[in-house]
Coordinates of C-alpha atoms in Angstrom, one line a residue:
M1 CA 11.2 5.8 16.2
M2 CA 13.6 3.9 18.4
L3 CA 12.0 0.6 17.3
F4 CA 12.5 1.6 13.7
L5 CA 16.1 2.4 14.2
L6 CA 16.7 -0.9 15.9
F7 CA 15.0 -2.7 13.1
A8 CA 17.0 -0.8 10.5
A9 CA 20.3 -1.6 12.3
A10 CA 19.3 -5.3 12.4
V11 CA 18.5 -5.7 8.7
S12 CA 21.6 -3.7 7.7
A13 CA 24.0 -6.3 9.2
R14 CA 25.0 -9.5 7.4
V15 CA 26.0 -12.6 9.3
M16 CA 29.3 -13.6 7.8
D17 CA 29.6 -17.0 9.6
S18 CA 27.7 -18.8 12.3
L19 CA 28.1 -22.1 14.1
A20 CA 25.1 -24.0 15.4
A21 CA 27.0 -25.1 18.6
V22 CA 30.4 -25.3 20.1
P23 CA 32.4 -27.7 17.7
K24 CA 33.1 -31.3 18.7
G25 CA 35.9 -31.6 21.1
W26 CA 35.8 -28.0 22.3
E27 CA 34.5 -26.7 25.5
K28 CA 33.8 -23.1 26.7
T29 CA 36.0 -22.5 29.7
G30 CA 34.9 -19.0 30.7
P31 CA 34.0 -15.5 29.5
A32 CA 36.5 -13.1 28.2
S33 CA 37.5 -10.0 30.1
P34 CA 35.9 -7.1 28.2
S35 CA 38.8 -4.7 28.6
N36 CA 41.8 -6.8 29.6
D37 CA 41.6 -9.5 26.9
V38 CA 42.6 -8.5 23.5
V39 CA 41.8 -10.2 20.2
A40 CA 44.0 -10.0 17.1
L41 CA 42.1 -10.3 13.8
R42 CA 42.7 -10.2 10.1
V43 CA 40.3 -9.0 7.4
A44 CA 40.5 -10.5 4.0
L45 CA 39.5 -8.0 1.4
Q46 CA 37.8 -9.2 -1.8
Q47 CA 40.0 -9.5 -4.9
P48 CA 38.2 -8.1 -8.0
R49 CA 40.6 -10.0 -10.3
S50 CA 40.3 -13.4 -8.6
A51 CA 38.8 -15.2 -11.6
A52 CA 41.5 -13.8 -13.9
L53 CA 44.1 -15.0 -11.5
E54 CA 42.7 -18.6 -11.4
Q55 CA 42.6 -18.6 -15.2
A56 CA 46.2 -17.4 -15.4
V57 CA 47.4 -20.1 -12.9
M58 CA 45.7 -22.8 -14.8
E59 CA 47.3 -21.7 -18.1
M60 CA 50.8 -21.5 -16.7
S61 CA 50.3 -25.0 -15.1
T62 CA 48.8 -26.8 -18.0
P63 CA 51.3 -28.6 -20.4
G64 CA 50.8 -27.5 -24.0
H65 CA 49.4 -24.1 -23.2
P66 CA 51.4 -21.2 -24.6
N67 CA 51.8 -19.8 -21.1
Y68 CA 53.0 -23.0 -19.5
G69 CA 55.7 -22.3 -17.0
M70 CA 55.3 -18.5 -17.2
H71 CA 55.1 -18.0 -13.4
M72 CA 54.6 -14.6 -11.8
T73 CA 56.9 -12.4 -9.8
R74 CA 55.7 -11.2 -6.4
D75 CA 54.7 -7.8 -7.7
E76 CA 52.9 -9.3 -10.7
L77 CA 50.9 -11.5 -8.3
R78 CA 50.0 -8.5 -6.0
S79 CA 48.5 -6.7 -9.0
Y80 CA 46.1 -9.6 -9.3
T81 CA 45.2 -9.8 -5.6
A82 CA 45.0 -6.1 -4.9
P83 CA 41.5 -4.9 -3.7
S84 CA 39.7 -2.0 -5.1
P85 CA 40.7 1.3 -3.4
A86 CA 37.1 1.7 -2.4
S87 CA 37.1 -1.6 -0.5
A88 CA 40.3 -0.8 1.5
S89 CA 39.0 2.7 2.3
A90 CA 35.6 1.5 3.4
V91 CA 37.0 -1.1 5.8
V92 CA 39.6 1.2 7.2
D93 CA 37.1 3.9 7.9
W94 CA 34.7 1.4 9.5
L95 CA 37.5 0.2 11.9
R96 CA 38.6 3.8 12.8
G97 CA 35.0 4.5 13.8
Y98 CA 35.6 2.1 16.7
D99 CA 39.0 3.8 17.6
I100 CA 40.9 0.9 16.0
T101 CA 44.1 1.6 14.1
P102 CA 44.4 -1.0 11.3
T103 CA 47.4 -2.1 9.3
V104 CA 46.9 -2.5 5.5
D105 CA 48.9 -4.9 3.4
N106 CA 47.5 -5.2 -0.1
D107 CA 44.4 -7.5 0.3
W108 CA 44.7 -7.9 4.1
I109 CA 43.9 -5.6 7.0
S110 CA 45.1 -6.6 10.5
F111 CA 44.2 -5.1 13.8
T112 CA 43.9 -5.7 17.6
A113 CA 41.1 -4.6 19.8
P114 CA 39.9 -5.2 23.4
V115 CA 37.2 -7.8 23.5
D116 CA 34.4 -5.4 24.3
T117 CA 35.3 -3.4 21.2
A118 CA 35.5 -6.5 19.0
D119 CA 32.1 -7.7 20.4
R120 CA 30.5 -4.4 19.3
L121 CA 32.3 -4.3 16.0
L122 CA 31.2 -7.8 15.0
N123 CA 27.9 -8.1 16.9
T124 CA 29.2 -11.1 18.8
T125 CA 30.5 -12.4 22.1
F126 CA 34.1 -13.7 22.3
A127 CA 34.8 -16.2 25.0
W128 CA 37.6 -18.6 26.0
Y129 CA 37.4 -22.1 24.6
Q130 CA 39.7 -25.2 25.1
F131 CA 40.1 -28.2 22.9
S132 CA 40.1 -31.5 24.7
G133 CA 43.4 -32.5 22.9
G134 CA 45.2 -29.5 24.4
G135 CA 46.9 -26.6 22.6
G136 CA 46.0 -23.8 25.0
P137 CA 42.8 -21.7 25.3
K138 CA 41.5 -19.7 22.4
L139 CA 39.4 -16.6 22.2
R140 CA 36.6 -17.5 19.7
A141 CA 33.0 -16.6 18.9
L142 CA 30.2 -18.7 17.5
S143 CA 29.1 -16.1 14.9
Y144 CA 29.9 -12.7 13.7
S145 CA 28.2 -10.0 11.6
V146 CA 29.3 -6.8 9.8
P147 CA 27.2 -4.0 8.2
D148 CA 26.0 -4.7 4.6
S149 CA 28.0 -1.8 3.4
I150 CA 31.2 -3.6 4.7
A151 CA 30.2 -7.2 3.8
R152 CA 30.4 -6.5 0.1
H153 CA 34.1 -5.6 0.5
I154 CA 35.4 -8.5 2.5
D155 CA 35.7 -12.3 2.3
M156 CA 36.2 -13.0 6.0
I157 CA 37.4 -11.9 9.4
Q158 CA 39.4 -14.5 11.3
P159 CA 40.1 -16.0 13.8
T160 CA 36.6 -15.6 15.0
T161 CA 34.7 -18.8 14.3
R162 CA 37.8 -20.7 13.2
F163 CA 38.2 -23.4 15.9
G164 CA 39.9 -26.3 14.0
R165 CA 42.1 -29.1 15.1
L166 CA 45.5 -28.9 13.3
G167 CA 47.5 -32.1 13.7
A168 CA 50.4 -34.0 12.2
Q169 CA 49.2 -36.8 9.9
K170 CA 50.8 -39.6 11.8
S171 CA 49.0 -42.9 11.8
T172 CA 47.0 -43.8 14.8
V173 CA 47.3 -47.4 13.8
F174 CA 51.1 -47.8 13.9
D175 CA 52.0 -44.3 14.9
M176 CA 55.5 -43.9 16.2
H177 CA 57.4 -46.4 18.4
R178 CA 61.0 -46.8 19.5
A179 CA 63.1 -49.7 18.1
E180 CA 63.8 -52.1 20.9
D181 CA 67.4 -51.1 21.6
N182 CA 70.6 -50.2 19.8
D183 CA 71.0 -53.8 18.7
A184 CA 67.8 -53.5 16.8
A185 CA 69.1 -50.3 15.1
D186 CA 72.3 -52.1 14.1
A187 CA 70.3 -55.0 12.7
I188 CA 68.2 -52.7 10.6
A189 CA 71.3 -50.9 9.3
T190 CA 73.1 -54.2 8.6
K191 CA 70.1 -55.7 6.9
T192 CA 69.7 -52.7 4.7
S193 CA 73.3 -52.6 3.6
F194 CA 73.7 -56.4 3.2
V195 CA 71.9 -56.4 -0.1
A196 CA 73.4 -53.3 -1.5
G197 CA 74.6 -55.0 -4.6
S198 CA 71.0 -55.8 -5.8
Q199 CA 68.6 -53.0 -6.7
S200 CA 65.6 -55.3 -6.5
A201 CA 66.7 -56.6 -3.1
D202 CA 67.1 -53.0 -1.9
A203 CA 63.6 -52.2 -3.1
A204 CA 62.2 -55.2 -1.3
E205 CA 63.6 -53.9 2.0
C206 CA 60.9 -51.3 2.0
G207 CA 58.5 -54.1 2.8
S208 CA 60.0 -54.3 6.3
T209 CA 61.8 -51.1 7.1
V210 CA 61.8 -48.0 4.9
T211 CA 65.1 -46.2 4.4
P212 CA 66.3 -43.7 1.8
K213 CA 68.2 -46.5 0.0
C214 CA 65.2 -48.7 -0.4
L215 CA 63.0 -45.8 -1.6
K216 CA 65.5 -44.8 -4.2
S217 CA 65.6 -48.4 -5.4
L218 CA 61.9 -48.9 -5.3
Y219 CA 61.1 -45.8 -7.3
N220 CA 64.3 -46.0 -9.4
I221 CA 65.8 -42.6 -8.3
N222 CA 69.4 -42.3 -9.5
Y223 CA 69.6 -38.6 -10.4
T224 CA 71.8 -36.3 -8.3
A225 CA 71.0 -32.6 -8.4
S226 CA 73.2 -29.6 -8.0
A227 CA 73.9 -28.4 -4.5
G228 CA 73.8 -24.8 -5.5
P229 CA 71.6 -22.3 -3.7
E230 CA 69.5 -21.8 -6.9
N231 CA 67.7 -25.1 -5.9
K232 CA 65.7 -25.2 -2.6
V233 CA 63.2 -27.6 -1.0
A234 CA 61.3 -26.8 2.2
F235 CA 59.1 -28.3 4.9
C236 CA 56.7 -26.8 7.5
S237 CA 56.9 -27.5 11.2
Y238 CA 54.0 -26.6 13.5
L239 CA 52.8 -27.2 17.1
E240 CA 56.2 -26.6 18.6
E241 CA 58.0 -29.3 16.7
Y242 CA 61.6 -28.6 15.8
A243 CA 63.9 -30.7 13.6
R244 CA 67.1 -31.6 15.4
Y245 CA 70.7 -31.2 14.1
S246 CA 72.0 -34.0 16.3
D247 CA 69.3 -36.5 15.1
L248 CA 70.1 -35.6 11.5
D249 CA 73.7 -36.4 12.1
L250 CA 72.8 -39.8 13.4
F251 CA 70.5 -40.5 10.5
L252 CA 73.1 -39.5 7.9
D253 CA 75.8 -41.6 9.6
R254 CA 73.6 -44.7 9.4
Y255 CA 71.5 -44.3 6.3
V256 CA 72.9 -41.6 4.0
P257 CA 76.7 -41.6 4.7
E258 CA 77.3 -39.9 1.3
A259 CA 75.5 -36.8 2.7
R260 CA 77.4 -36.6 6.0
G261 CA 77.9 -33.0 7.0
M262 CA 74.9 -31.7 5.2
N263 CA 72.7 -29.4 7.3
F264 CA 69.4 -27.4 7.0
S265 CA 68.4 -23.8 7.6
V266 CA 65.5 -22.6 9.7
E267 CA 63.3 -19.6 9.1
L268 CA 61.1 -18.5 12.0
V269 CA 57.5 -17.5 11.2
N270 CA 54.9 -15.8 13.5
G271 CA 57.1 -16.2 16.6
G272 CA 58.2 -19.7 15.8
L273 CA 61.3 -21.1 17.5
N274 CA 64.2 -23.5 16.8
D275 CA 64.5 -25.1 20.2
Q276 CA 67.0 -27.9 20.0
N277 CA 66.3 -28.9 23.6
A278 CA 62.5 -28.8 23.6
R279 CA 60.7 -31.5 25.6
S280 CA 57.9 -31.4 23.1
D281 CA 57.5 -34.0 20.3
S282 CA 60.0 -33.6 17.5
G283 CA 59.2 -36.8 15.5
E284 CA 57.2 -35.2 12.7
A285 CA 59.8 -32.5 12.1
N286 CA 62.7 -35.1 12.1
L287 CA 60.7 -37.4 9.7
D288 CA 60.1 -34.6 7.2
L289 CA 63.7 -33.4 7.3
Q290 CA 65.4 -36.8 7.2
Y291 CA 63.4 -38.2 4.2
I292 CA 63.3 -35.0 2.1
L293 CA 67.1 -35.0 2.5
G294 CA 67.4 -38.8 2.1
V295 CA 65.7 -38.5 -1.3
S296 CA 66.8 -35.2 -2.7
H297 CA 70.3 -34.4 -1.2
P298 CA 72.3 -32.4 -1.9
I299 CA 69.5 -29.9 -2.6
P300 CA 69.5 -27.2 0.2
I301 CA 66.6 -27.6 2.7
V302 CA 64.7 -25.0 4.7
E303 CA 62.5 -25.7 7.7
Y304 CA 59.7 -23.1 8.3
S305 CA 59.1 -23.2 12.1
T306 CA 55.7 -21.5 12.5
A307 CA 54.0 -20.7 15.8
G308 CA 50.3 -20.5 16.1
R309 CA 48.7 -21.7 19.3
G310 CA 48.5 -20.9 22.9
P311 CA 48.1 -17.5 24.6
L312 CA 51.0 -15.2 25.4
I313 CA 51.8 -14.9 29.0
P314 CA 50.1 -11.7 30.1
T315 CA 51.9 -8.8 31.7
R316 CA 50.6 -5.4 32.9
D317 CA 51.8 -3.8 29.6
Q318 CA 50.9 -6.7 27.4
P319 CA 47.4 -8.1 27.9
R320 CA 47.1 -11.7 26.9
L321 CA 46.4 -12.4 23.2
P322 CA 44.9 -15.6 22.1
G323 CA 47.1 -17.9 20.0
S324 CA 45.8 -17.5 16.5
N325 CA 45.9 -21.3 15.8
E326 CA 46.0 -20.3 12.2
P327 CA 49.4 -21.4 11.2
Y328 CA 48.4 -21.9 7.6
L329 CA 47.4 -18.3 7.3
E330 CA 50.4 -16.9 9.1
W331 CA 52.8 -19.1 7.1
L332 CA 51.1 -18.2 3.8
L333 CA 51.3 -14.5 4.5
Y334 CA 55.0 -14.9 5.3
M335 CA 55.7 -17.0 2.1
L336 CA 53.8 -14.7 -0.3
A337 CA 55.8 -11.7 1.1
L338 CA 59.2 -13.3 0.4
P339 CA 61.3 -12.0 -2.5
D340 CA 61.2 -14.2 -5.6
S341 CA 64.8 -15.2 -5.0
E342 CA 64.0 -16.6 -1.5
L343 CA 61.1 -18.9 -2.4
P344 CA 61.7 -22.6 -2.5
Q345 CA 60.6 -24.5 -5.6
T346 CA 59.0 -27.3 -3.5
V347 CA 57.3 -27.3 -0.1
S348 CA 56.1 -30.3 1.9
T349 CA 53.5 -30.1 4.8
S350 CA 52.4 -33.2 6.8
Y351 CA 49.7 -31.5 8.8
G352 CA 45.9 -31.2 8.3
E353 CA 42.5 -31.4 9.9
E354 CA 38.9 -32.4 9.1
E355 CA 37.6 -30.1 6.4
Q356 CA 34.3 -29.6 8.3
S357 CA 36.2 -28.4 11.4
I358 CA 37.1 -25.1 9.8
P359 CA 34.9 -22.3 8.4
R360 CA 34.3 -22.6 4.7
E361 CA 35.4 -19.0 4.2
Y362 CA 38.7 -19.7 5.8
A363 CA 39.3 -22.8 3.7
L364 CA 38.4 -20.9 0.5
R365 CA 40.7 -18.0 1.2
T366 CA 43.7 -20.0 2.3
C367 CA 43.2 -22.3 -0.7
N368 CA 43.4 -19.2 -2.8
M369 CA 46.7 -18.4 -1.2
F370 CA 48.1 -21.8 -2.0
M371 CA 47.1 -21.1 -5.6
Q372 CA 49.1 -17.9 -5.3
L373 CA 52.2 -19.9 -4.3
G374 CA 51.6 -22.0 -7.4
A375 CA 51.5 -18.8 -9.5
R376 CA 55.0 -18.0 -8.3
G377 CA 56.3 -21.4 -9.3
V378 CA 56.1 -23.3 -6.0
S379 CA 54.9 -26.9 -5.8
V380 CA 52.9 -27.3 -2.6
I381 CA 52.5 -30.8 -1.3
F382 CA 50.3 -32.0 1.6
S383 CA 49.7 -35.4 3.2
S384 CA 46.2 -36.6 2.7
G385 CA 45.5 -37.7 6.3
D386 CA 45.4 -40.9 8.3
S387 CA 41.7 -41.7 8.8
G388 CA 40.6 -43.4 5.6
P389 CA 37.1 -42.2 4.6
G390 CA 36.9 -40.4 8.1
N391 CA 37.1 -40.8 11.8
S392 CA 33.6 -40.4 13.5
C393 CA 32.0 -39.7 10.1
I394 CA 29.4 -37.5 11.7
S395 CA 28.3 -34.1 10.3
N396 CA 28.8 -31.1 12.6
V397 CA 25.7 -29.6 11.1
D398 CA 23.0 -32.2 11.6
N399 CA 24.7 -35.3 13.1
S400 CA 24.0 -37.2 9.9
T401 CA 26.5 -39.8 8.6
M402 CA 29.0 -38.4 6.2
F403 CA 32.6 -39.1 5.0
E404 CA 35.1 -36.6 6.3
P405 CA 37.5 -35.1 3.7
T406 CA 40.6 -33.4 5.0
Y407 CA 42.0 -29.9 4.5
P408 CA 44.3 -28.5 3.1
A409 CA 44.7 -31.8 1.1
G410 CA 41.2 -31.1 -0.3
C411 CA 42.3 -27.7 -1.7
S412 CA 42.3 -28.0 -5.5
W413 CA 45.6 -26.0 -5.7
V414 CA 47.8 -28.4 -3.7
T415 CA 49.1 -31.9 -4.4
S416 CA 47.8 -34.4 -1.8
V417 CA 49.7 -37.6 -1.1
G418 CA 48.3 -40.9 0.2
A419 CA 50.2 -43.9 1.6
T420 CA 51.2 -47.4 0.5
I421 CA 52.8 -50.3 2.2
G422 CA 54.8 -53.3 1.0
T423 CA 56.5 -54.1 -2.3
N424 CA 55.9 -56.3 -5.3
P425 CA 53.2 -55.1 -5.3
E426 CA 52.7 -52.0 -3.2
R427 CA 49.3 -51.9 -1.7
A428 CA 47.1 -49.2 -0.1
V429 CA 47.7 -48.8 3.6
T430 CA 44.5 -49.0 5.7
Y431 CA 44.8 -45.6 7.3
S432 CA 45.5 -43.6 4.1
S433 CA 42.9 -40.8 3.8
G434 CA 41.0 -40.0 0.7
G435 CA 37.6 -38.9 -0.6
F436 CA 35.8 -35.9 -2.0
S437 CA 35.7 -32.3 -0.7
N438 CA 32.5 -30.7 0.4
Y439 CA 34.0 -27.2 0.0
F440 CA 35.8 -27.4 -3.4
D441 CA 34.4 -28.4 -6.8
Q442 CA 36.1 -31.1 -8.8
P443 CA 38.7 -29.4 -11.0
T444 CA 38.8 -30.0 -14.7
Y445 CA 42.2 -31.7 -14.5
Q446 CA 40.6 -34.5 -12.5
K447 CA 37.4 -35.1 -14.6
T448 CA 38.6 -38.0 -16.7
A449 CA 40.5 -40.0 -14.1
V450 CA 38.0 -39.5 -11.3
G451 CA 35.0 -39.9 -13.6
A452 CA 36.2 -43.4 -14.5
Y453 CA 36.4 -44.3 -10.8
L454 CA 33.0 -42.9 -10.0
A455 CA 31.5 -44.8 -12.9
S456 CA 33.1 -48.0 -11.6
I457 CA 31.5 -47.8 -8.1
N458 CA 28.1 -46.7 -9.4
E459 CA 26.0 -45.7 -6.3
T460 CA 28.2 -47.2 -3.6
Y461 CA 28.3 -44.9 -0.6
A462 CA 26.4 -42.3 -2.6
P463 CA 24.6 -40.7 0.4
Y464 CA 27.8 -40.1 2.3
F465 CA 30.1 -38.1 -0.1
N466 CA 30.0 -35.4 -2.6
R467 CA 30.6 -36.9 -6.1
S468 CA 31.2 -33.5 -7.6
G469 CA 33.9 -32.5 -5.1
R470 CA 37.6 -32.2 -5.5
A471 CA 39.0 -35.7 -5.2
I472 CA 42.0 -36.7 -3.0
P473 CA 44.7 -37.9 -3.0
D474 CA 46.5 -37.1 -6.2
V475 CA 49.4 -39.5 -5.8
S476 CA 50.9 -41.8 -3.1
A477 CA 54.1 -43.2 -1.8
Q478 CA 55.4 -45.5 0.9
G479 CA 54.0 -44.5 4.3
S480 CA 54.8 -47.2 6.9
N481 CA 57.8 -48.4 9.0
F482 CA 60.0 -45.4 8.3
A483 CA 63.3 -45.5 10.2
V484 CA 63.7 -42.1 11.8
Y485 CA 66.1 -40.8 14.5
D486 CA 64.4 -38.7 17.2
K487 CA 66.0 -37.4 20.4
G488 CA 68.9 -39.8 19.9
Y489 CA 66.8 -43.0 19.4
L490 CA 65.8 -44.9 16.3
Q491 CA 62.0 -44.8 15.9
M492 CA 59.6 -46.5 13.5
M493 CA 57.1 -44.0 12.1
A494 CA 54.0 -44.4 9.9
G495 CA 51.5 -42.1 8.3
T496 CA 50.8 -40.1 5.1
S497 CA 53.1 -37.6 6.9
A498 CA 55.9 -40.0 5.8
S499 CA 54.6 -40.2 2.2
A500 CA 54.5 -36.4 1.6
P501 CA 58.2 -35.7 2.1
V502 CA 59.1 -38.6 -0.2
I503 CA 57.1 -37.0 -3.0
A504 CA 58.5 -33.6 -2.1
G505 CA 62.0 -34.9 -2.4
I506 CA 61.2 -36.4 -5.8
V507 CA 59.6 -33.2 -7.1
A508 CA 62.6 -31.2 -5.8
L509 CA 64.8 -33.4 -8.0
L510 CA 62.6 -32.9 -11.0
N511 CA 62.7 -29.1 -10.5
A512 CA 66.4 -29.1 -10.2
A513 CA 66.7 -31.2 -13.3
R514 CA 64.5 -28.8 -15.2
R515 CA 66.8 -25.9 -14.2
T516 CA 69.8 -27.6 -15.9
I517 CA 68.0 -27.4 -19.3
G518 CA 66.8 -23.8 -18.8
Q519 CA 63.2 -24.7 -17.9
P520 CA 61.2 -23.1 -15.0
P521 CA 60.1 -25.1 -12.0
L522 CA 57.0 -27.2 -12.3
G523 CA 55.0 -24.9 -10.0
F524 CA 51.4 -26.1 -9.4
L525 CA 51.7 -29.8 -10.3
N526 CA 48.3 -31.3 -10.7
P527 CA 47.4 -30.5 -14.3
W528 CA 50.8 -32.0 -15.3
L529 CA 50.4 -35.1 -13.1
Y530 CA 47.0 -35.9 -14.6
N531 CA 48.5 -35.6 -18.0
V532 CA 51.3 -38.1 -17.3
T533 CA 49.4 -40.9 -15.6
G534 CA 51.6 -43.5 -17.2
A535 CA 54.5 -42.2 -15.0
F536 CA 52.9 -43.8 -11.9
N537 CA 52.7 -47.4 -10.7
D538 CA 49.0 -48.2 -10.4
V539 CA 48.2 -49.5 -7.0
T540 CA 45.3 -52.0 -7.2
T541 CA 45.3 -53.8 -3.9
G542 CA 44.5 -52.7 -0.3
Y543 CA 42.1 -50.2 1.0
G544 CA 41.7 -47.2 3.3
G545 CA 39.3 -47.9 6.1
G546 CA 37.4 -45.7 8.6
C547 CA 34.0 -44.6 10.0
Y548 CA 34.2 -47.4 12.5
S549 CA 31.6 -45.8 14.8
A550 CA 29.1 -44.4 12.3
R551 CA 29.2 -47.7 10.3
P552 CA 27.4 -46.5 7.1
N553 CA 25.5 -49.3 5.5
G554 CA 25.9 -51.3 8.7
R555 CA 29.7 -51.7 8.6
A556 CA 32.9 -49.8 8.7
A557 CA 33.6 -47.9 5.4
R558 CA 36.5 -48.4 3.0
W559 CA 37.9 -46.9 -0.2
N560 CA 39.4 -49.7 -2.2
A561 CA 42.5 -49.3 -4.3
T562 CA 41.5 -50.1 -7.9
A563 CA 42.8 -49.8 -11.5
G564 CA 43.3 -46.2 -12.3
W565 CA 42.8 -43.3 -9.9
D566 CA 41.2 -44.2 -6.6
P567 CA 40.5 -42.2 -3.3
V568 CA 43.2 -44.0 -1.3
T569 CA 46.3 -44.0 -3.6
G570 CA 45.3 -41.5 -6.2
L571 CA 47.2 -42.1 -9.5
G572 CA 49.7 -44.4 -7.8
T573 CA 53.3 -44.2 -6.8
P574 CA 56.1 -42.6 -8.8
K575 CA 58.2 -44.0 -11.6
F576 CA 61.0 -41.6 -11.3
E577 CA 62.8 -42.3 -14.5
T578 CA 59.6 -41.7 -16.5
L579 CA 58.8 -38.6 -14.6
L580 CA 62.3 -37.2 -15.2
A581 CA 62.1 -37.9 -18.9
L582 CA 58.9 -36.0 -19.1
A583 CA 59.8 -33.1 -16.8
A584 CA 63.4 -32.7 -18.1
P585 CA 63.9 -34.4 -21.5
G586 CA 67.4 -35.5 -22.1
V587 CA 68.6 -35.3 -18.5
P588 CA 69.9 -38.7 -17.5
N589 CA 68.7 -40.6 -14.4
A590 CA 72.2 -40.8 -13.1

C-alpha cells in the first residue's frame, strides 16, 4: 500500500521547470538554512482571456483598424487578466495547507516561506548560488514541481529556476571612457558649437562625438513639445544605478543650454533608492536621462529606480531574503498598478540578457505584461544588446552552436533598438545585437519585411537560428561616442543603451504632437512602424559581429546591414519629419 501511495504521489506532480545543470557563470556556494532562510515567491495564475487580450491589443495598435488607438484603462485591462475564481481558490487553499498565508492581487499570488516549507511545497531543494560577475548570492533551485491539480491553474512560480544575468547594454568594444581632461571637454563643446549655422555640418559632428544638437540635425528634429504634465517620458534604472542631478546640470550647461533648470522626478520601485552619492556606477542612468532630455525637452521625465538583487542584511527578527533579481517583474507589477493618469506614454530601458539564460515561462509571462502596458497606451522601448549574433553562442541545453537572441528585446510586444555609427551614410556598428527569438514566434507585423531578408540570405547560418522567431531589432539609431557627464566628468559612451533613449525621446515627441490634435498616444508601436517603413533611413553598410569563440562555419559570425530590414539595424534610423507627418498630420516640425 505504501509503495502505491508513493507512486500515486509521484505521477500526480507536474514538473513546471527543470534545468539540466547550474547555468553558465553561476556556482553553488552552499546549502540554504531550512528554517532560518526565507524565500519570497510569486505565483502567476492563468488568464482565461489571454487570447482575447492579444487580439484586442493588436487591433488597437494596427493603423486602419476601427479600434486603432482605443487603449484600455487599468480596470478594463484587469478584467482581461483576471483568473477564474476556481484557480485563485485552488492555489490559495493549496498554500494554506502548508501554513502559508498568501496575498492575492488579481492574477498574481505572492507569499514567503521558510526554505524547508518551500522545498516540500515545490518538491525541490533551494540553495545559495552566486554569479561570477557579482550581484549577491541568490536562493534558487534547479527544478520545481506542483500537483497536477494545481498546475492547470498557474503559469509559473518564480524566482525558483530564474537565474539570469541582467546587465546594461553598454558596448564591451568601446564601453565607457573618460575624456582626457577638461581641455578635451572644452574642445568637444567648441567643435560642436562652431558649426551651429549649418545643419548638415551639425549632423556630420555625430561622426566623431554624439551630442543632442547633432542628433537633432541628423534626424531632422525641430519640433518642440508642450512642457505640461499631460506629457511624460520615463526610463528604468536597475542594479543600483542612479541618475545624478549635478551631472544633468553640467550636461545642460554645455550641450542643451536652452533647457537649463530642467529636472527629473524619481519613483522608487521594490525598495529602489535615489542615492546621489553612491559609489556604484551611474553612467547608464546618466546616459539615459541626458539623451532622453536632450532629444525631447521640455517633456517631463521620470526615472524608475528599481531594486532587485542582493540579500537583505539579516537580523534576528528579519531572516535574510534573497534578492529577487527579477527587476522586470517587480517593475511591471508596479507600472500596471499605477492609475491611468500616472502612466508615462513612453518608457526606455537599456538593460537585457541572453534569452536562454532565463526560464521560458518567465519570459512568456513578463512579455505578456509588456503587452499589457501597450494595451494602456504605453510605448515600451528596449535596447537590442551589444553582442551581435551572440557572445559564446553555445546552447545551455546541449552545448551545440547557436546564435543568442536577447530578452526583453526579443519580446514581440516591445520595440527593440539597434545601433549605428557614422554619418553620410550611417552604418551598422559591430556590436549591435540582432537575430531571431527561440521563445517567441515571428509576429504578423514582421512577416513581409523579415521574409524578404530571409529570402535574400537563403540558407546562410540556417542551423544556428530560428527562422520563424520574432526578429530583432525593429529600428536603430546612433550608438557610439556619446558625450555624457558622469560623476562630474565628461565620458564617452557607446552601446545600444545609447540608441534606445534617442528613439524614446523621438517617440515622446510624436506622442506629445498627437495630443495637440486630440489623438491618443501611439501605444504599442510595432504594427505602425512596419506600416511606415519609408519613414526610416535604410542602413545598408556595416555589420554586427559575434560568436568569436564558437566560430560557426569556421569563422566569427556576422549579421550584415542590407537593403530593407536586417537583424542589426532593423528598419533603419528615423526620419523625424516623415514620422511626425504620419503620426500627427498637420503638426509642423518646428
